[in-house]
Short mmCIF file of C-alpha atoms in Angstrom, two decimals:
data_model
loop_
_atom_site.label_atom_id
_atom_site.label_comp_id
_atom_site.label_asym_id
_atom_site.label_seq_id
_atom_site.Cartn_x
_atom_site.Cartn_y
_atom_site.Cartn_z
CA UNK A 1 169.47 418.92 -46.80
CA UNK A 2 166.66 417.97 -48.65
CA UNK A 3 163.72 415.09 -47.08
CA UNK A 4 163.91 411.77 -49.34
CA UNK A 5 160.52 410.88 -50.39
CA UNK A 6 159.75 407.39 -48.22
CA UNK A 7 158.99 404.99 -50.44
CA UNK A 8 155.50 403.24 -50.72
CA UNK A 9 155.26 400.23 -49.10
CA UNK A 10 155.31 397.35 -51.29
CA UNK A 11 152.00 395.15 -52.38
CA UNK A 12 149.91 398.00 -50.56
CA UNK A 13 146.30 399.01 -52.11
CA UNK A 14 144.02 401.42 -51.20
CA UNK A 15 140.43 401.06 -51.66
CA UNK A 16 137.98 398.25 -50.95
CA UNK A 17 140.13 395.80 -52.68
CA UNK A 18 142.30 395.96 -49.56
CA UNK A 19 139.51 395.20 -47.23
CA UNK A 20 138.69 392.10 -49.51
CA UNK A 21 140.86 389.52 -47.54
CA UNK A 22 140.96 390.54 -44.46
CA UNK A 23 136.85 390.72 -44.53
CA UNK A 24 136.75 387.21 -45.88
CA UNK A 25 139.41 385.76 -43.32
CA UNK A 26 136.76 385.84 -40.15
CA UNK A 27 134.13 383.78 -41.99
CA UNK A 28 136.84 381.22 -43.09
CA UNK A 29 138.16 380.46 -39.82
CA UNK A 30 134.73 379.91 -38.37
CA UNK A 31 134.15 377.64 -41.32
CA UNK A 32 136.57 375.75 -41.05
CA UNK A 33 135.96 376.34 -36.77
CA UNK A 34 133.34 373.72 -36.10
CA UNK A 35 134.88 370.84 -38.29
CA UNK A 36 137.90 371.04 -35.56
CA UNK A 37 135.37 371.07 -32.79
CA UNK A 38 133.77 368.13 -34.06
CA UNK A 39 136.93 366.69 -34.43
CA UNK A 40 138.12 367.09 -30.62
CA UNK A 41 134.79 365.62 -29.52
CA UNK A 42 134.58 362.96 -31.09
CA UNK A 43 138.34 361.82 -30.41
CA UNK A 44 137.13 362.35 -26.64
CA UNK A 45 133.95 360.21 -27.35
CA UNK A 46 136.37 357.06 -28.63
CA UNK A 47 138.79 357.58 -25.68
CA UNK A 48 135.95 358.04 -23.24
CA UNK A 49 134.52 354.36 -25.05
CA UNK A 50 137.96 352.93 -24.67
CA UNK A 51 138.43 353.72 -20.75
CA UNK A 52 135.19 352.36 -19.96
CA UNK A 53 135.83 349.14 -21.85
CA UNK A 54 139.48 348.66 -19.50
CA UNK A 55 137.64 350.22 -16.53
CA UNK A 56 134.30 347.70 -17.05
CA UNK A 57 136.52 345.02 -16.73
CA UNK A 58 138.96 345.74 -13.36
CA UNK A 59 136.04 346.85 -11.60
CA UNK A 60 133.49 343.63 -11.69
CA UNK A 61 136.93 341.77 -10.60
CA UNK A 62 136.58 343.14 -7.26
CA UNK A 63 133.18 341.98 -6.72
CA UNK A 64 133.38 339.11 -4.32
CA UNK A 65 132.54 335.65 -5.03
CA UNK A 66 133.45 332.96 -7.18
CA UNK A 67 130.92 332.56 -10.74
CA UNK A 68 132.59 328.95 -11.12
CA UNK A 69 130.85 327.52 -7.73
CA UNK A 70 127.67 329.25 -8.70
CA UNK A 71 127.60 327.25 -11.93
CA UNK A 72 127.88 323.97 -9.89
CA UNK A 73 124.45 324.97 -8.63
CA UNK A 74 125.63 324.37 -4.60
CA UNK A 75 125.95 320.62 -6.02
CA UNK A 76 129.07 319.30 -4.69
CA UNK A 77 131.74 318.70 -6.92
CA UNK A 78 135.49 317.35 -7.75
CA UNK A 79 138.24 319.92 -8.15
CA UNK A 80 138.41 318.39 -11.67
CA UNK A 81 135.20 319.61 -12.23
CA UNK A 82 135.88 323.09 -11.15
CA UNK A 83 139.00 322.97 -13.29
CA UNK A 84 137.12 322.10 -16.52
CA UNK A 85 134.56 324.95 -15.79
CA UNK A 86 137.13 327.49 -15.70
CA UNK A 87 138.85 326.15 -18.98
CA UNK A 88 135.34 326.07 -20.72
CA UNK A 89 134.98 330.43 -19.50
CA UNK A 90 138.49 331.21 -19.80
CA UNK A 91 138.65 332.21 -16.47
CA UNK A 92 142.19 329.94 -15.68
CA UNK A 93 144.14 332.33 -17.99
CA UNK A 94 146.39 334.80 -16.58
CA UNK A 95 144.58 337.88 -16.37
CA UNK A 96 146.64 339.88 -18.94
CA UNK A 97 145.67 337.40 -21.39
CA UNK A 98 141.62 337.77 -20.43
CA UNK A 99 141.79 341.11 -20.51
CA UNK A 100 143.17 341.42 -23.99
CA UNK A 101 141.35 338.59 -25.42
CA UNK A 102 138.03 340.50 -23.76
CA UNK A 103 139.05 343.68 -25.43
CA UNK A 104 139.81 342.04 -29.06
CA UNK A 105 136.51 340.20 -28.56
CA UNK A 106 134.87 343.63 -27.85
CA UNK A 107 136.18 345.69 -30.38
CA UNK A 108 134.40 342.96 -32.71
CA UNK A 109 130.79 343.17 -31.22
CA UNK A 110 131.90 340.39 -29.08
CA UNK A 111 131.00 340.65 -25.37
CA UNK A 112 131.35 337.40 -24.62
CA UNK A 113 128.84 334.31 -23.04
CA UNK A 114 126.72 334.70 -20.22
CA UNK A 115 127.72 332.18 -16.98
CA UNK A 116 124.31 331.61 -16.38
CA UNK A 117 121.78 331.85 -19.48
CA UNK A 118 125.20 329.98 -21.57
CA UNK A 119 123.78 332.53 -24.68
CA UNK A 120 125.74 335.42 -25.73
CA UNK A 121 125.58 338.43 -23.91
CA UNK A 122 124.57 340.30 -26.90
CA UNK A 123 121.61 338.62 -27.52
CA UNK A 124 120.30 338.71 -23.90
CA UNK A 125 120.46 342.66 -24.05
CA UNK A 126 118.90 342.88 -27.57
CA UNK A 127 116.20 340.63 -25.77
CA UNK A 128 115.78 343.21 -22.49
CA UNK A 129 116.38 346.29 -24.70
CA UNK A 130 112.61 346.89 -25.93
CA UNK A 131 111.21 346.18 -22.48
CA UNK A 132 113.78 349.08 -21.17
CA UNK A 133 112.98 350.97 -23.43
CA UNK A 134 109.44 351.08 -23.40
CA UNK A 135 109.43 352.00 -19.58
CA UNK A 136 112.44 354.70 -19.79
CA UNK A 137 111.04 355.52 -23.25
CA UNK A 138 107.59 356.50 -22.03
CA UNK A 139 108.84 358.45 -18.71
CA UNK A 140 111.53 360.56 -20.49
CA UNK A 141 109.08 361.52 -22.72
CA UNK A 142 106.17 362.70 -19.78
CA UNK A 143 108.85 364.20 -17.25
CA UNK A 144 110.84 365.98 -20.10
CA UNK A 145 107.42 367.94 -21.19
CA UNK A 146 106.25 368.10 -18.08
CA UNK A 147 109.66 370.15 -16.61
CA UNK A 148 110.24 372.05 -19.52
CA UNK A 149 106.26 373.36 -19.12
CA UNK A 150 106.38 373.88 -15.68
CA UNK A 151 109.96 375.10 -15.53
CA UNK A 152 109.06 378.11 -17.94
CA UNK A 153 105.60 379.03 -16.08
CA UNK A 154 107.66 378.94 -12.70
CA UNK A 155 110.13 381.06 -14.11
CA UNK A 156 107.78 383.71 -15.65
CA UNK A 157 106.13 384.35 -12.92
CA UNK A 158 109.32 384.18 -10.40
CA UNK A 159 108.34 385.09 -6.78
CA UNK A 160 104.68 383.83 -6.97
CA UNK A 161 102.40 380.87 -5.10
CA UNK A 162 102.72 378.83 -8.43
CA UNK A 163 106.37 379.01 -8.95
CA UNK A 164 107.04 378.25 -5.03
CA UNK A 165 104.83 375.27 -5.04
CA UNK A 166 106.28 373.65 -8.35
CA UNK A 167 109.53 374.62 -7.03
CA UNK A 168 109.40 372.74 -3.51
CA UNK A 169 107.63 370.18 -4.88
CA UNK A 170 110.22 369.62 -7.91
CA UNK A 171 113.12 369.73 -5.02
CA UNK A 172 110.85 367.18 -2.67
CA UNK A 173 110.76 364.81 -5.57
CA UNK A 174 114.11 365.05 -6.69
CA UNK A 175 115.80 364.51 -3.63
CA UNK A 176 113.26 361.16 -2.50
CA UNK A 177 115.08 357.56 -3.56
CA UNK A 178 113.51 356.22 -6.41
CA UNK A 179 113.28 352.67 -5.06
CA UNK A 180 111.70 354.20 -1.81
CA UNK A 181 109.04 355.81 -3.99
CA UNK A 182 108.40 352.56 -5.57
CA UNK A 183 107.92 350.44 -2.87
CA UNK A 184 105.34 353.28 -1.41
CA UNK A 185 103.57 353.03 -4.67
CA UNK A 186 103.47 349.16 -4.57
CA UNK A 187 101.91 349.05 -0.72
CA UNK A 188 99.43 351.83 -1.77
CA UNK A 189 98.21 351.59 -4.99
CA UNK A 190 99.46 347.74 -5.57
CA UNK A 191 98.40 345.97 -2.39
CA UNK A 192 95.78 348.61 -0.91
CA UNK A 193 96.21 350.28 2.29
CA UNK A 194 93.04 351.12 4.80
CA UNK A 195 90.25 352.19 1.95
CA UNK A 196 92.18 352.59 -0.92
CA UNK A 197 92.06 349.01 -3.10
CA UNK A 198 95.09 347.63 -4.79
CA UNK A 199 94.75 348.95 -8.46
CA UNK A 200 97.53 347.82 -10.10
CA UNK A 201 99.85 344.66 -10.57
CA UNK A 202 102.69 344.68 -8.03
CA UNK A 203 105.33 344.12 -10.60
CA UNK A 204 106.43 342.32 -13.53
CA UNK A 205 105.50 343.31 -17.42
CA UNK A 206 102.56 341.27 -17.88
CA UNK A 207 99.92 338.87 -16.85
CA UNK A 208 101.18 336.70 -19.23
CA UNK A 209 97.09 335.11 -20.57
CA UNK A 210 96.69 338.44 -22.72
CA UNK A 211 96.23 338.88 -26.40
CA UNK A 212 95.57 341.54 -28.96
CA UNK A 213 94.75 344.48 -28.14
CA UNK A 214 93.89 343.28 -24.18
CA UNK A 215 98.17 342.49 -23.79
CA UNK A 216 98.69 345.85 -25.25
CA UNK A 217 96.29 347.02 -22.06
CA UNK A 218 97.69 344.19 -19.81
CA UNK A 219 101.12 345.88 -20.79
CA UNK A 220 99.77 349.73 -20.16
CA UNK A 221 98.36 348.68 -16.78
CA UNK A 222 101.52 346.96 -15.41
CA UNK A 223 103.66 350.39 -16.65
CA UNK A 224 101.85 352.72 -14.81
CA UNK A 225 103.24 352.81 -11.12
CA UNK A 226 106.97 352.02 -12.64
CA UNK A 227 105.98 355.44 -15.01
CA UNK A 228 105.07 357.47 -11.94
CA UNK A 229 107.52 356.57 -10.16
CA UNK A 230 110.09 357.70 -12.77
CA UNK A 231 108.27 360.58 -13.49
CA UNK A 232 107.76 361.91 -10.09
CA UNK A 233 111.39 361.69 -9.69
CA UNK A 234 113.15 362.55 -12.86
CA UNK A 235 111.09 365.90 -13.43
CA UNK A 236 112.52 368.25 -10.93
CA UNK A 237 115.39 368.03 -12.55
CA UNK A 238 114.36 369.20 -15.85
CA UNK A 239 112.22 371.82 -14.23
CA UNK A 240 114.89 373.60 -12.30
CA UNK A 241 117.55 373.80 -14.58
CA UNK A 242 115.18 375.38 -17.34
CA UNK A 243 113.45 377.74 -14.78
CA UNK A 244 116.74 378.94 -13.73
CA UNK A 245 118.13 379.38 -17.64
CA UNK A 246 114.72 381.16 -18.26
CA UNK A 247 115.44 383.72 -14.93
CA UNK A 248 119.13 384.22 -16.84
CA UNK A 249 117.33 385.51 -19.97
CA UNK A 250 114.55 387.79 -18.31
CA UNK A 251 116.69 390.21 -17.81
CA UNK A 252 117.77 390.46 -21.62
CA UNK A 253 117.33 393.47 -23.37
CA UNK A 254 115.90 391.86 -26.54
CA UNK A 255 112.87 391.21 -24.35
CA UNK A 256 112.44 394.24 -23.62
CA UNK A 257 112.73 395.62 -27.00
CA UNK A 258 110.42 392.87 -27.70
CA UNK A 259 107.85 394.20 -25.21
CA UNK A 260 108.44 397.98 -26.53
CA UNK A 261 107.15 396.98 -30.22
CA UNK A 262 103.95 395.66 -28.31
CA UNK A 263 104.16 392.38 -28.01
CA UNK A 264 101.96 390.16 -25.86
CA UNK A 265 103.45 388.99 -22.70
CA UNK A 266 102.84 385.08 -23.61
CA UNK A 267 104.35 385.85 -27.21
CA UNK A 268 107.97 387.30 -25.88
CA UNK A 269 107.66 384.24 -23.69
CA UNK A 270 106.89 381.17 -26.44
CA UNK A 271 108.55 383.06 -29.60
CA UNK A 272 111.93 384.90 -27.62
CA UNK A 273 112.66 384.08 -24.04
CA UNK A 274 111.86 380.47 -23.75
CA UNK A 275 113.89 379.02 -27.15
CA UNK A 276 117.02 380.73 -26.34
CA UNK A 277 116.44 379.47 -22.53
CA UNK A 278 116.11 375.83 -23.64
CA UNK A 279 119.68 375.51 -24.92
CA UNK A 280 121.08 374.83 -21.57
CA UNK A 281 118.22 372.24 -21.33
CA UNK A 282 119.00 370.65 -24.56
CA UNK A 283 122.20 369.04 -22.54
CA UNK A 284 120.12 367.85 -19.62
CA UNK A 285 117.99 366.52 -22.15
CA UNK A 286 120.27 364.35 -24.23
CA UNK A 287 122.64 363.19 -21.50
CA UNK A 288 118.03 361.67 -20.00
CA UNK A 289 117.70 360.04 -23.80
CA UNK A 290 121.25 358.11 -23.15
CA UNK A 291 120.16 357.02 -19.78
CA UNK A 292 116.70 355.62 -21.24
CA UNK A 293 119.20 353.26 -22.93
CA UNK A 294 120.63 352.32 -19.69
CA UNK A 295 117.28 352.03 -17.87
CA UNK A 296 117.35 352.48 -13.96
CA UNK A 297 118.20 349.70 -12.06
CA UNK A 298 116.37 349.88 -8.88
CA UNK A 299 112.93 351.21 -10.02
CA UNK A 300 113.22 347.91 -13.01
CA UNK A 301 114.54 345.65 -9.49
CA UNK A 302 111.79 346.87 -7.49
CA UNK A 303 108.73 346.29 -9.84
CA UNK A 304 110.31 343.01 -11.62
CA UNK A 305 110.65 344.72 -14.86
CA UNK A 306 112.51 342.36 -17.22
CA UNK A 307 114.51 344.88 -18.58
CA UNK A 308 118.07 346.14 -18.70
CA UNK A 309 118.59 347.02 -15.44
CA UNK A 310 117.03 343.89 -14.14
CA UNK A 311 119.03 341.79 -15.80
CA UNK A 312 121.99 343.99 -14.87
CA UNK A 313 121.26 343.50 -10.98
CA UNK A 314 120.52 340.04 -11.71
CA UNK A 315 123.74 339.64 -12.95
CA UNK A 316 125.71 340.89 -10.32
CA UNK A 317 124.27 338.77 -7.85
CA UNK A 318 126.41 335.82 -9.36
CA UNK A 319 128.49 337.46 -10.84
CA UNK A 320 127.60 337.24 -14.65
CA UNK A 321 131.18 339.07 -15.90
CA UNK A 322 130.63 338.99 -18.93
CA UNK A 323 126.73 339.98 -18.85
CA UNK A 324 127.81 342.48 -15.87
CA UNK A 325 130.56 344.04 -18.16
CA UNK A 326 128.65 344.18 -21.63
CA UNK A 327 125.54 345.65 -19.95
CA UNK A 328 128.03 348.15 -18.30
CA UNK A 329 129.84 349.20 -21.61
CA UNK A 330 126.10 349.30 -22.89
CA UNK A 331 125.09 351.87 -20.74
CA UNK A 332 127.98 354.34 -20.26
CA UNK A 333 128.22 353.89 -24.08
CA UNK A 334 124.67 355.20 -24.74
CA UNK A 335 125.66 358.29 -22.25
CA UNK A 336 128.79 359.14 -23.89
CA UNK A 337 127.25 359.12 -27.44
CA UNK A 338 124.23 360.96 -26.48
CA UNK A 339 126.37 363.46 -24.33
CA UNK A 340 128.93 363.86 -27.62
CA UNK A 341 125.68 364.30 -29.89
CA UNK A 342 124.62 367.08 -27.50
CA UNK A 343 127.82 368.97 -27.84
CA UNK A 344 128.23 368.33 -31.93
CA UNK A 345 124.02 370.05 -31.63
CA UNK A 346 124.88 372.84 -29.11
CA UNK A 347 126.91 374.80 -31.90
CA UNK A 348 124.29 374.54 -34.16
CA UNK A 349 122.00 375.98 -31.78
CA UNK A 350 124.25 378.56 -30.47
CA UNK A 351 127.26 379.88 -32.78
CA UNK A 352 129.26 380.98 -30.00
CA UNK A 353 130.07 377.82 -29.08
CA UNK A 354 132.70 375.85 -30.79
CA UNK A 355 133.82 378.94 -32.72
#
């Protein structure tokens, strides 16, 4: 018997030319990779937006009380009267048909009239929205540098007297109400307790007989305690999440390569350790820019600053539904967008993810 000879496979090449394709094949799928992730996010983002539109306006329905009789002013009146109020707001439709003229509305830039400024709710939050976010503004700005700085020194020197006092005092801070800090602020520094003299205004945005250059002070003076108060509370967070991402990376061996060429301690710290540490931090940090958008209610309630979250607990007290439910889509909009624009970053940032 003699072998046969097997014959060559079909199409087959030897050589580099055979390693062309398959070599290329890698770098097109994680092309055409982040496209798909971008994709799935933002189709999440618009069903996220959609669920908080239905959800913003089942759950204001519960709120008890009756926004006709508080347009009456306590003033008695007919049942005719009452009747004609609830024609003029819509609110003697059957609720299927409110909802779904609500959402058509809102899908238009419509979020209906206020109950009790009569303007559209639109224009009272682009009327609230600079105060917001000039208070918000300022104190993401301070507590985001100041916990990413003293997050990182903690960190790098891990065990020490410095890292345990910014680290207890972060935790302190983080875990005290923000409206309880306020009000300490405003018998303290506000109305003066034993020697200390009240320093600043109790609340409110301004004195209101300021021009110039003296408002712009009036302004500054009046956003201090709010600012603390914010400050004091927001930072811990940013702190402890980038101390602990900065412990994860110690370890790393590219730092100690790093060290081995003979690099200064502070250099593998600003130029290696600390950038790839803040990438957890970068989420943190745009989920804080949404919520400047949203404001926070109680510290704005307890100083009397006319701003979004003012107006929003001002609103409930009625209730305002259709102020209550724009200002609400308003603010877990801002989240979701700024949370979505985080995750579109992070693979830019670190091509692992989204590959």
């Amino acid at each position: 018997m003699t072998a046969e000879a097997t014959p060559p496979l079909v199409g087959k090449t030897e050589g580099p030319a055979s390693a062309g394709p398959s070599a290329r094949r890698p770098r097109a799928s994680a092309t055409a990779g982040y496209p798909r992730y971008v994709a799935g996010k933002l189709g999440g983002a618009a069903v996220s937006l959609l669920a908080v539109l239905v959800t913003s306006f089942f759950l204001f329905r519960l709120i008890p009380g009756d926004p006709v009789k508080f347009m009456t002013g306590g003033r008695q009146v007919s049942a005719e009267q009452l009747a004609a109020y609830r024609r003029e707001f819509g609110l003697d439709l059957p609720m299927w048909e409110q909802f779904t003229d609500y959402c058509g509305k809102a899908l238009t830039g419509d979020l209906g009239t206020s109950y009790q400024f009569r303007a559209p709710v639109l224009d009272k939050i682009t009327e609230a929205l600079p105060n917001t976010l000039l208070l918000t503004g300022t104190s993401f700005v301070l507590y985001t540098v100041l916990g990413v700085f003293l997050g990182t020194r903690a960190a790098w020197r891990n065990g020490g007297l410095g890292d345990r006092i910014n680290t207890g005092l972060a935790l302190t801070l983080y875990s005290i109400p923000s409206f309880w800090l306020g009000l300490l602020l405003i018998i303290v520094f506000a109305v003066g307790i034993g020697p200390i003299p009240g320093l600043f205004p109790t609340g409110g945005m301004e004195s209101g007989d300021e021009q110039g250059f003296a408002y712009v002070l009036d302004v500054a003076h009046h956003l201090v305690l709010p600012v603390v108060t914010l400050v004091a509370v927001e930072y811990g967070q940013t702190l402890l999440v980038t101390r602990s991402a900065l412990l994860d990376e110690m370890g790393s061996d590219y730092l100690t390569t790093a060290r081995a060429k003979g690099l200064r301690d502070d250099l593998v710290r600003r130029r290696h350790a600390v950038p790839n540490a803040l990438l957890p931090t970068m989420t943190l940090i745009f989920i804080n820019l949404g919520r400047t958008v949203a404001g926070v209610i109680l510290v704005e309630t307890v100083f009397s600053w006319p701003g979004l979250g003012g107006l929003f607990y001002q609103a409930l007290s009625v209730p305002d539904l259709p102020l209550v439910q724009g200002l609400f889509f308003v603010f877990a909009a801002a989240v979701i967008v700024m949370n979505t624009l985080a995750d579109l970053i992070y693979p830019l940032l670190d091509p692992r993810v989204g590959r």
